[in-house]
mmCIF file of C-alpha atoms in Angstrom:
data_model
loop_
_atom_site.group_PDB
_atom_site.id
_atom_site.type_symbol
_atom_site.label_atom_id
_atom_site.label_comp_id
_atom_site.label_asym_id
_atom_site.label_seq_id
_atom_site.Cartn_x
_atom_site.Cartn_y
_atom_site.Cartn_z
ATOM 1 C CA UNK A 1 -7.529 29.425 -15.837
ATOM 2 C CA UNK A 2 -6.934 26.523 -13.512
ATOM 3 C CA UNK A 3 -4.204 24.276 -13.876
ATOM 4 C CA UNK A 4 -5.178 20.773 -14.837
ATOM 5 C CA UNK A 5 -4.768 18.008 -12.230
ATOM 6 C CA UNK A 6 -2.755 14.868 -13.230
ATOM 7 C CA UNK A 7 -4.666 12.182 -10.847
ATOM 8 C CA UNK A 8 -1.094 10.147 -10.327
ATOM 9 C CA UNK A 9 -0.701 9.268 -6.567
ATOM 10 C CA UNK A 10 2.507 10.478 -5.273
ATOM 11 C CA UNK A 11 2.695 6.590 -3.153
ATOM 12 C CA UNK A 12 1.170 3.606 -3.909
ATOM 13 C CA UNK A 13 0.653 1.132 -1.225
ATOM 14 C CA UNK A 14 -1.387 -2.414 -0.620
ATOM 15 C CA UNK A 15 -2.933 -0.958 2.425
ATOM 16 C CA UNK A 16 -3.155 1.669 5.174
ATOM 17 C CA UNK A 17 -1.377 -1.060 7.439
ATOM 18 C CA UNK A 18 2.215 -0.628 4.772
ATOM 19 C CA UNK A 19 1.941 3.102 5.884
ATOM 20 C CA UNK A 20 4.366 3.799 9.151
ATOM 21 C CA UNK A 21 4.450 7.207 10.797
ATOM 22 C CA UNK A 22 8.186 7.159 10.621
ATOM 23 C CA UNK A 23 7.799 7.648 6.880
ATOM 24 C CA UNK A 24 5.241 10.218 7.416
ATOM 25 C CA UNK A 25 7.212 12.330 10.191
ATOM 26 C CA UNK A 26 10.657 11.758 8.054
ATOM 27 C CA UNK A 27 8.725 13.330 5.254
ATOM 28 C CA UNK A 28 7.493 16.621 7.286
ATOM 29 C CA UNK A 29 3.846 15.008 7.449
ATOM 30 C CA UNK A 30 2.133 16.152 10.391
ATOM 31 C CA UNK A 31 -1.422 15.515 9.514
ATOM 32 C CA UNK A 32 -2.840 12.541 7.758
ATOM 33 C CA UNK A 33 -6.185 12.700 6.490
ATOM 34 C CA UNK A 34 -7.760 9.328 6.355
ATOM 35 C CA UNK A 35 -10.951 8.289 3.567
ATOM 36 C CA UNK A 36 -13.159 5.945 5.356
ATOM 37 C CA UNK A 37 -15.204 3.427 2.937
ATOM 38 C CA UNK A 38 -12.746 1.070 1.369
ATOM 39 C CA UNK A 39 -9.578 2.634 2.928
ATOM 40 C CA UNK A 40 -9.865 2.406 6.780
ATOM 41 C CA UNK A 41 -12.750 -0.551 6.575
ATOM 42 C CA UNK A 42 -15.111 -1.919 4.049
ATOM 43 C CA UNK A 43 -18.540 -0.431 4.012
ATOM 44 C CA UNK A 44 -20.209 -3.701 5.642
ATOM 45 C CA UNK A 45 -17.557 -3.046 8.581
ATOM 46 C CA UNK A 46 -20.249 -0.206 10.924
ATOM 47 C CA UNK A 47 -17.199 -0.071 13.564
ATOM 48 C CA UNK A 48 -13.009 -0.254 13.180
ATOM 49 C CA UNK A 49 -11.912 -3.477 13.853
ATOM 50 C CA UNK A 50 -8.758 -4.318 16.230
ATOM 51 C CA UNK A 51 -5.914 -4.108 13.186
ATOM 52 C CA UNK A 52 -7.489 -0.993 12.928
ATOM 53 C CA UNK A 53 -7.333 0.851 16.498
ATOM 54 C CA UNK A 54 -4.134 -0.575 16.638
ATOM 55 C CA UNK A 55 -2.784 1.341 13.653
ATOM 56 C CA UNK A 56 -4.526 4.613 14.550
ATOM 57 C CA UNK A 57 -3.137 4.380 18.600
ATOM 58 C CA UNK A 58 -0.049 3.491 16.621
ATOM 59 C CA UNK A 59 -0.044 6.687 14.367
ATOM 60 C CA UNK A 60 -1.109 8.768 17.018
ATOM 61 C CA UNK A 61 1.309 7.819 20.358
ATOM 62 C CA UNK A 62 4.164 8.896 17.014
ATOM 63 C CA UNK A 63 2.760 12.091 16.868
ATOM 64 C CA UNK A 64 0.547 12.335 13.706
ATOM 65 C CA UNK A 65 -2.923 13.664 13.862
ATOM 66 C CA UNK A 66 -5.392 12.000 12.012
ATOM 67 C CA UNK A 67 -8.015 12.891 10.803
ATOM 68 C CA UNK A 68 -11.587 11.088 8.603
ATOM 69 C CA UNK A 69 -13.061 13.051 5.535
ATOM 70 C CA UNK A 70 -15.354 10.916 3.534
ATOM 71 C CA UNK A 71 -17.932 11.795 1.626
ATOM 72 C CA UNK A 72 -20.374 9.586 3.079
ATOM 73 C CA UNK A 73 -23.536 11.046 5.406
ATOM 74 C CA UNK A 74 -25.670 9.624 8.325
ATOM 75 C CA UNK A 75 -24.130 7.707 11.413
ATOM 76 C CA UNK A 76 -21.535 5.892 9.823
ATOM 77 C CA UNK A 77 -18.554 8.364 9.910
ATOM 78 C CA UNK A 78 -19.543 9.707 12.865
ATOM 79 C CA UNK A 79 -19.655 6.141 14.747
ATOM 80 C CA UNK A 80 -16.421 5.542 12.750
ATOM 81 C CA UNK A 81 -14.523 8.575 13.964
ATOM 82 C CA UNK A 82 -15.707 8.322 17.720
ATOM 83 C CA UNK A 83 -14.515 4.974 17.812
ATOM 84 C CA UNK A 84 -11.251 5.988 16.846
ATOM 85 C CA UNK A 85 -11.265 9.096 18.993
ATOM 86 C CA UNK A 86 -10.960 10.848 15.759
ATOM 87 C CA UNK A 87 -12.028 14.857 14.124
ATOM 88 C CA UNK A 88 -14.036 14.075 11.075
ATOM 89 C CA UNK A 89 -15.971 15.894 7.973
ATOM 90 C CA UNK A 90 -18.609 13.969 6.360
ATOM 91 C CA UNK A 91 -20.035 14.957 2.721
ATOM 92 C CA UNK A 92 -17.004 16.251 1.862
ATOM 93 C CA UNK A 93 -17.859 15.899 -1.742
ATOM 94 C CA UNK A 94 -14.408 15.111 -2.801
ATOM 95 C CA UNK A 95 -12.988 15.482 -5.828
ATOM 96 C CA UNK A 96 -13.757 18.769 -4.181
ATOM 97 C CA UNK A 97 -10.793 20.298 -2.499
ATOM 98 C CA UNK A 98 -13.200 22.650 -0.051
ATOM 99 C CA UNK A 99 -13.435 21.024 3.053
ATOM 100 C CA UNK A 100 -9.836 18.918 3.173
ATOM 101 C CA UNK A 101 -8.757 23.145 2.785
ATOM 102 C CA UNK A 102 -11.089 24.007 5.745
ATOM 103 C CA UNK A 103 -9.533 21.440 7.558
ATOM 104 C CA UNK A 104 -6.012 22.591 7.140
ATOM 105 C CA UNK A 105 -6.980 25.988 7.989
ATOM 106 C CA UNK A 106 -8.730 24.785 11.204
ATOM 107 C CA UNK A 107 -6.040 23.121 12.313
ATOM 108 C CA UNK A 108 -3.299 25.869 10.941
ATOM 109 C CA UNK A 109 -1.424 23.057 8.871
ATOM 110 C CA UNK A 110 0.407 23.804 5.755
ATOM 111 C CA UNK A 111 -0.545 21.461 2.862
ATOM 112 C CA UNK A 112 3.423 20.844 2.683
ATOM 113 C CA UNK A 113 2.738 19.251 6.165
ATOM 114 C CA UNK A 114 -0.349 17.036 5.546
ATOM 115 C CA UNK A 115 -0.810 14.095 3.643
ATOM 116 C CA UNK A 116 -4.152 12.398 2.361
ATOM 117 C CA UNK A 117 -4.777 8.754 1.916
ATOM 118 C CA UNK A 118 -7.796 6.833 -0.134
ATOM 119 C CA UNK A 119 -8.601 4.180 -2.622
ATOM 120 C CA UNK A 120 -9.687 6.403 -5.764
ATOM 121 C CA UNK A 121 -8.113 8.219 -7.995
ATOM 122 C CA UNK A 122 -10.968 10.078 -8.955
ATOM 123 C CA UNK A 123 -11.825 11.282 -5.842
ATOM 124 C CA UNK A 124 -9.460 11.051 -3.029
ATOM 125 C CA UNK A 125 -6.189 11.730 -5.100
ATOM 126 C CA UNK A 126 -7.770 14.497 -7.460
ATOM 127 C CA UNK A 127 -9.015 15.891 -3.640
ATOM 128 C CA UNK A 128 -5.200 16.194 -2.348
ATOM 129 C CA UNK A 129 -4.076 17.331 -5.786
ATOM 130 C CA UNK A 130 -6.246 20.417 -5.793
ATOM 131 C CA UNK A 131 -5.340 20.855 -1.823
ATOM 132 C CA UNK A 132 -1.921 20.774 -2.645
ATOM 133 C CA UNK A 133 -1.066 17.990 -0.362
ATOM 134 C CA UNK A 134 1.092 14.691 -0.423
ATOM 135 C CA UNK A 135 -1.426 11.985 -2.152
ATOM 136 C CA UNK A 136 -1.393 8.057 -0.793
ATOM 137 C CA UNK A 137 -3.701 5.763 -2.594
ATOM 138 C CA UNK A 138 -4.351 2.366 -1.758
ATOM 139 C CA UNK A 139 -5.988 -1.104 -2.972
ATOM 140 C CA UNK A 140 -9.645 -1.147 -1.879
ATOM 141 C CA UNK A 141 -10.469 -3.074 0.809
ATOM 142 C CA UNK A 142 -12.987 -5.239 -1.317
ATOM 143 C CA UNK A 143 -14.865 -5.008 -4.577
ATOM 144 C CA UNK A 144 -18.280 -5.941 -4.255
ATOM 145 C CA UNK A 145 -20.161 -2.854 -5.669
ATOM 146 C CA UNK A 146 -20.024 -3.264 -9.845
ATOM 147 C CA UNK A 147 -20.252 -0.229 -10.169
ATOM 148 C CA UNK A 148 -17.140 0.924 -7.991
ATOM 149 C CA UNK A 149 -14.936 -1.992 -9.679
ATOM 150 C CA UNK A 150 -16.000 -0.153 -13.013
ATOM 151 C CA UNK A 151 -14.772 2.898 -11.504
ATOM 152 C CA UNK A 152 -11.543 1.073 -10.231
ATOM 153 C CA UNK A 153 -10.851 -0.338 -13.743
ATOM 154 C CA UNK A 154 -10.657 3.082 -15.293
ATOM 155 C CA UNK A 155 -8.346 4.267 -12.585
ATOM 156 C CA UNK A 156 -5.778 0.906 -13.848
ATOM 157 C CA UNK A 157 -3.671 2.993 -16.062
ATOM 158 C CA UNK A 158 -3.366 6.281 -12.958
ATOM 159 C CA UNK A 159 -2.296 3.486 -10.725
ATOM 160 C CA UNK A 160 0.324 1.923 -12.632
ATOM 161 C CA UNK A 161 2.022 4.949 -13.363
ATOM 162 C CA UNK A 162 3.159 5.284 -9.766
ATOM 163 C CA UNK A 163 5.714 2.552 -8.518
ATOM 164 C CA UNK A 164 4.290 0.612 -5.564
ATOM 165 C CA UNK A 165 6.372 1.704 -2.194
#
């Protein structure tokens, strides 16, 4: 019998931008696996924008390897990712722990040494719960989609539980 996930985020943070790789490398974290839509840019955004590239050249020059695993399809995450001279996985079906595991074996990282970082509970958190790996989420980017702010709502209560960072 599995073991039930509790979808609490171990960190709670405004944005990607409040995350420094000093906190990361301080905490073991050696590879931080990044959700695209909502997290890194909204989903009207088709390329990163300059806070952006500077945050990922900033992460990377400290020595933390990012990498994109969304579970969107077609050119978007792969324009995203070779923008940002990134590895990605698209349809990664999260909640689904499969391919963030893949990944980890693929790049022979522990899931004590990797770190994943989204704006839902539901699927990004539950995702690095399963994987066994530190869980970040963040605010979403914007809200336009009613159906995703119903989906936010009934994440409210997950979210409060953790203390913002």
């Amino acid at each position: 019998m599995r073991k039930p996930i509790i979808p609490v985020p171990d960190i709670k943070l405004d944005s990607i931008y409040k995350l420094k790789p000093e906190f990361l490398l301080e905490a073991g974290i050696s590879l931080l696996v990044l959700d695209l839509d909502n997290t890194l840019a909204p989903y009207s955004h088709p390329i990163p924008n300059a806070q952006l590239r500077s945050w990922v050249d900033g992460m990377k020059e400290a020595g933390v390897e990012l990498f994109i695993l969304s579970n969107n399809h077609g050119s978007r995450p792969e324009r995203f990712a070779n923008e940002l001279c990134l590895d990605y996985l698209d349809r990664a079906r999260k909640p689904s722990a499969k391919k963030l595991l893949q990944v980890l074996r693929e790049k022979g990282i522990s899931p004590e040494k990797a770190a994943i970082i989204g704006d839902q509970i539901y699927t990004d958190v539950i995702c690095g719960k399963r994987a066994g790996v530190l869980t970040i989420i963040v605010k979403p980017i914007e809200l336009t989609n009613p159906l995703l702010a119903i989906r936010y709502g009934l994440e409210i209560p997950f979210r409060l539980i953790k203390k913002r960072k």
